[in-house]
Structures are given as structure tokens and as C-alpha cells.
């Protein structure tokens, strides 16, 4: 099942994608659905619905982030060996974690705002893991039991802020609009192996990233269990699991960064595609 959220910023509603790629509304259906949002019980009831019998969304609407604003937007740094190599970083001995500011949280087709004076805004396609059940100190063996599904995340990054402004990654990762999520939340039953997904990025039609989640240093099970050892994960929380090689800072002989007026397209196999335009802040 591919869930999505449509509507104006801050007022999004749940919908579902049918077999023909049309958006069906869930307003009426959710009145009869019990349980906490994104819980296994909640999703099980939604999966019993026949999308063809749900009302069509007749008026085109903005597609927002694939989930409501999370409590924790967790990111994993340097989780692909090829990406670590292109940036000249050492391979981590355990996952590198940082929290992305929730002001970065945005929709898959919303504009990406390049901060005033920025010259090193970069792209990072990532597999996003969406939590469905509260998770605290869980094991790797049970970690996927706490996952509702998966989505596309762009961990947009301003490299000067990240690397040259005191070494605090949050400065370069949390700018407004720097966290596009979606377009869909694809339930985990449609993703039998999250370590076997291709992911890619194109900038103005030029393929820049072309990788596979098979090359993660730390896989999804490990990451969910690891993060939960340090703080509780709540339904709707997102873990962005790292990016493969091909980011702008790694391009040789000279890095290439985003500028206003460019199109950023990226996707993860089976999870849909983002399309954004960069604008000046």
C-alpha cells in the first residue's frame, strides 16, 4: 500500500494511491479505523479497504510529506563506503547520528530554498525508514517489527555550514526545506528486503547518483536497533539511512553544487520519485 498526504502546508490529509496511480481520499474511511496512526493495527485496517471504492481526489492538490511532522527526524552520516571515500572521510566504526531540524521537513515537490549567500548546497538521496510502533532499546532481531514502511528522503546539505562553520553538522543539514520526504509511505509488506533497493539522483537531467542500499555499511535492522538505544523512537519518526556516492562535493576535479533554477529529481526503487526546483532564499 502506498499512502500519501495531500493539501496545504500544515493541513495535509491522508490518501492512498490506487493501481492506476490515482489518489483516493481516506477522510470517510478513517472515521471507522481504530488504533494509533501508523500502528500495525491501523495499517492492517487500511489494507483491508478496496481503493477502487474510495472517493477519487478530483481536484489536483499539493502532495505533502509522506507522514505527519515527526517527533524525531534522524539522519545517518557516512553510511555508504563509496560516499565516505568520495568525501575523504574514514569509515565509521558505528553509526554516525544527527537530528535534522524539523523546519527542514518539507514535501517531495516543494521548492528547495538555497540559503542567502550559500555556495555549497548539495543533494543526498536516501532511503527513509518510518517508525510505526514506539521503540526503545529494541534488538536487531525484532527491529523491523517497529517499522511501518519506507519513503524517499533528500538530505539536502550546505557543505560550508556543515564543514567550515565549527564542525557541527546540524548547521548544514537543518535549513528550511532541506528535508523533502515522500511522495509515498510504502508499507513494509511491499518492501521485502530494504537492502536490495536501487536509488538515484538527477540534476537538470544529468544522473549524479546511482547506487543500491545493498552497499550500506549499517543496514536498516541495525540502524533501528542502534538509534533506539539512545532515545525512544515514536510512530511517524523518520530515519534517513545515508547516501551513496555521487553527491556534489565529491565530483572531480571540482565539486558541483546547486544554484537557483535547477531541477532535482531523485527516487528509490518502488518508493516513488521526488521532483523539486531550487530557488534563492
Coordinates of C-alpha atoms in Angstrom, one line a residue, residues 57-244:
X57 CA -9.4 13.2 -5.3
X58 CA -10.9 15.1 -8.1
X59 CA -9.1 18.4 -7.8
X60 CA -5.3 18.3 -8.1
X61 CA -3.7 19.2 -4.7
X62 CA -0.2 19.6 -3.4
X63 CA 1.4 16.4 -2.3
X64 CA 3.0 16.9 1.1
X65 CA 5.5 14.9 3.1
X66 CA 4.6 11.3 3.3
X67 CA 3.9 11.4 7.1
X68 CA 2.9 14.0 9.6
X69 CA 5.6 16.1 11.1
X70 CA 7.8 13.6 13.1
X71 CA 9.0 14.0 16.6
X72 CA 12.5 12.8 15.6
X73 CA 14.0 13.3 12.1
X74 CA 17.1 11.1 12.5
X75 CA 19.9 11.0 9.9
X76 CA 22.8 8.7 9.5
X77 CA 26.1 10.0 8.2
X78 CA 28.7 8.3 6.0
X79 CA 26.7 5.0 5.8
X80 CA 28.0 4.1 2.3
X81 CA 31.7 3.3 1.8
X82 CA 31.8 4.9 -1.6
X83 CA 30.3 8.1 -0.2
X84 CA 32.8 8.2 2.6
X85 CA 35.6 7.7 0.1
X86 CA 34.5 10.5 -2.2
X87 CA 34.4 12.9 0.7
X88 CA 37.8 11.8 2.1
X89 CA 36.2 10.5 5.4
X90 CA 37.2 7.4 7.4
X91 CA 34.7 4.6 7.6
X92 CA 32.7 4.8 10.8
X93 CA 33.1 2.1 13.4
X94 CA 29.5 2.6 14.5
X95 CA 26.6 4.7 13.0
X96 CA 27.1 8.4 12.9
X97 CA 23.8 10.0 14.0
X98 CA 22.5 13.6 13.8
X99 CA 19.0 15.1 14.1
X100 CA 17.7 17.2 11.2
X101 CA 15.8 20.3 12.3
X102 CA 12.0 19.9 11.8
X103 CA 12.0 23.2 10.0
X104 CA 13.7 21.3 7.2
X105 CA 10.7 18.9 6.9
X106 CA 9.0 19.5 3.5
X107 CA 7.1 17.9 0.7
X108 CA 8.6 15.9 -2.3
X109 CA 7.6 18.5 -4.9
X110 CA 8.1 21.7 -2.8
X111 CA 10.8 24.1 -3.8
X112 CA 14.2 23.7 -2.2
X113 CA 15.3 27.1 -0.9
X114 CA 19.0 27.8 -1.1
X115 CA 20.0 30.0 1.8
X116 CA 21.1 33.6 1.1
X117 CA 24.8 33.6 0.3
X118 CA 25.1 29.8 0.1
X119 CA 27.6 28.5 -2.5
X120 CA 27.7 24.8 -1.4
X121 CA 24.2 23.4 -1.2
X122 CA 24.3 19.7 -2.1
X123 CA 21.9 16.8 -2.6
X124 CA 21.7 13.3 -1.0
X125 CA 19.1 10.7 -1.9
X126 CA 18.4 8.4 1.0
X127 CA 16.1 5.5 1.9
X128 CA 13.9 6.7 4.7
X129 CA 12.6 4.3 7.4
X130 CA 9.3 5.3 9.0
X131 CA 8.6 4.1 12.5
X132 CA 5.1 2.7 13.3
X133 CA 5.5 1.4 16.9
X134 CA 7.2 3.1 19.8
X135 CA 10.7 1.7 20.0
X136 CA 13.1 1.8 22.9
X137 CA 16.2 -0.4 23.2
X138 CA 14.9 -2.9 20.7
X139 CA 17.0 -5.8 19.3
X140 CA 18.1 -6.2 15.7
X141 CA 16.1 -9.4 15.5
X142 CA 12.9 -7.5 16.3
X143 CA 13.8 -4.1 14.8
X144 CA 11.6 -4.4 11.6
X145 CA 8.6 -5.1 13.8
X146 CA 8.7 -1.4 14.7
X147 CA 8.8 -0.2 11.1
X148 CA 5.6 1.0 9.3
X149 CA 7.2 1.5 5.9
X150 CA 9.7 3.3 3.8
X151 CA 10.0 6.6 1.8
X152 CA 12.4 8.7 -0.2
X153 CA 14.3 11.4 1.7
X154 CA 16.6 14.1 0.3
X155 CA 19.1 15.1 3.0
X156 CA 19.9 18.4 1.4
X157 CA 23.2 19.7 2.9
X158 CA 25.0 23.0 2.9
X159 CA 28.6 21.9 2.9
X160 CA 30.2 25.2 4.0
X161 CA 27.9 25.3 7.0
X162 CA 28.5 21.6 7.7
X163 CA 32.2 21.5 7.4
X164 CA 33.6 25.0 7.7
X165 CA 31.4 26.7 10.4
X166 CA 32.6 24.9 13.5
X167 CA 32.2 21.3 12.5
X168 CA 28.6 21.0 13.7
X169 CA 26.7 19.1 11.0
X170 CA 23.3 20.4 12.1
X171 CA 24.1 23.8 10.8
X172 CA 24.4 22.5 7.2
X173 CA 21.6 19.9 7.4
X174 CA 18.7 21.8 9.0
X175 CA 18.0 24.8 6.9
X176 CA 14.4 25.4 5.9
X177 CA 13.2 22.9 3.1
X178 CA 16.3 20.8 3.5
X179 CA 14.4 17.6 4.3
X180 CA 11.9 16.7 1.4
X181 CA 10.1 13.4 2.4
X182 CA 7.9 11.3 0.1
X183 CA 6.0 11.2 -2.1
X184 CA 4.7 8.0 -0.6
X185 CA 4.9 6.0 2.6
X186 CA 5.2 2.4 1.2
X187 CA 4.2 -0.1 3.8
X188 CA 6.8 -2.7 4.7
X189 CA 4.9 -5.6 3.2
X190 CA 5.7 -4.1 -0.3
X191 CA 9.5 -3.9 0.6
X192 CA 10.5 -7.5 1.4
X193 CA 14.2 -6.6 1.5
X194 CA 15.2 -2.9 2.3
X195 CA 18.8 -3.8 1.5
X196 CA 18.0 -4.6 -2.2
X197 CA 16.8 -1.2 -3.5
X198 CA 18.3 1.0 -6.2
X199 CA 18.4 4.8 -5.5
X200 CA 19.4 7.7 -7.8
X201 CA 19.5 11.4 -8.3
X202 CA 19.4 13.6 -11.4
X203 CA 20.2 17.3 -11.5
X204 CA 18.8 19.0 -14.6
X205 CA 18.6 15.6 -16.3
X206 CA 22.2 14.6 -15.5
X207 CA 22.5 11.4 -13.5
X208 CA 24.6 12.1 -10.4
X209 CA 23.8 9.3 -8.0
X210 CA 23.2 5.7 -8.9
X211 CA 23.5 3.3 -6.0
X212 CA 22.0 0.5 -4.1
X213 CA 21.0 0.0 -0.4
X214 CA 23.0 -3.3 -0.5
X215 CA 26.1 -1.1 0.0
X216 CA 25.0 0.3 3.3
X217 CA 27.7 -0.1 6.0
X218 CA 24.9 -0.5 8.6
X219 CA 21.6 -1.9 7.4
X220 CA 18.1 -1.0 8.4
X221 CA 17.7 -3.5 11.2
X222 CA 21.0 -2.4 12.7
X223 CA 20.1 1.3 12.5
X224 CA 16.6 1.0 14.0
X225 CA 18.0 -1.0 16.9
X226 CA 21.0 1.3 17.3
X227 CA 19.1 4.5 17.4
X228 CA 16.6 3.1 19.9
X229 CA 19.4 2.5 22.3
X230 CA 19.9 6.3 22.7
X231 CA 16.4 7.7 22.5
X232 CA 12.9 6.5 22.0
X233 CA 11.6 6.4 18.5
X234 CA 7.9 7.3 18.1
X235 CA 5.3 6.5 15.4
X236 CA 6.0 8.7 12.4
X237 CA 9.6 9.3 13.2
X238 CA 12.0 9.0 10.2
X239 CA 15.5 7.5 10.0
X240 CA 17.3 8.7 6.8
X241 CA 19.8 5.9 6.3
X242 CA 22.6 7.6 4.4
X243 CA 23.5 8.3 0.8
X244 CA 25.6 6.6 -1.9

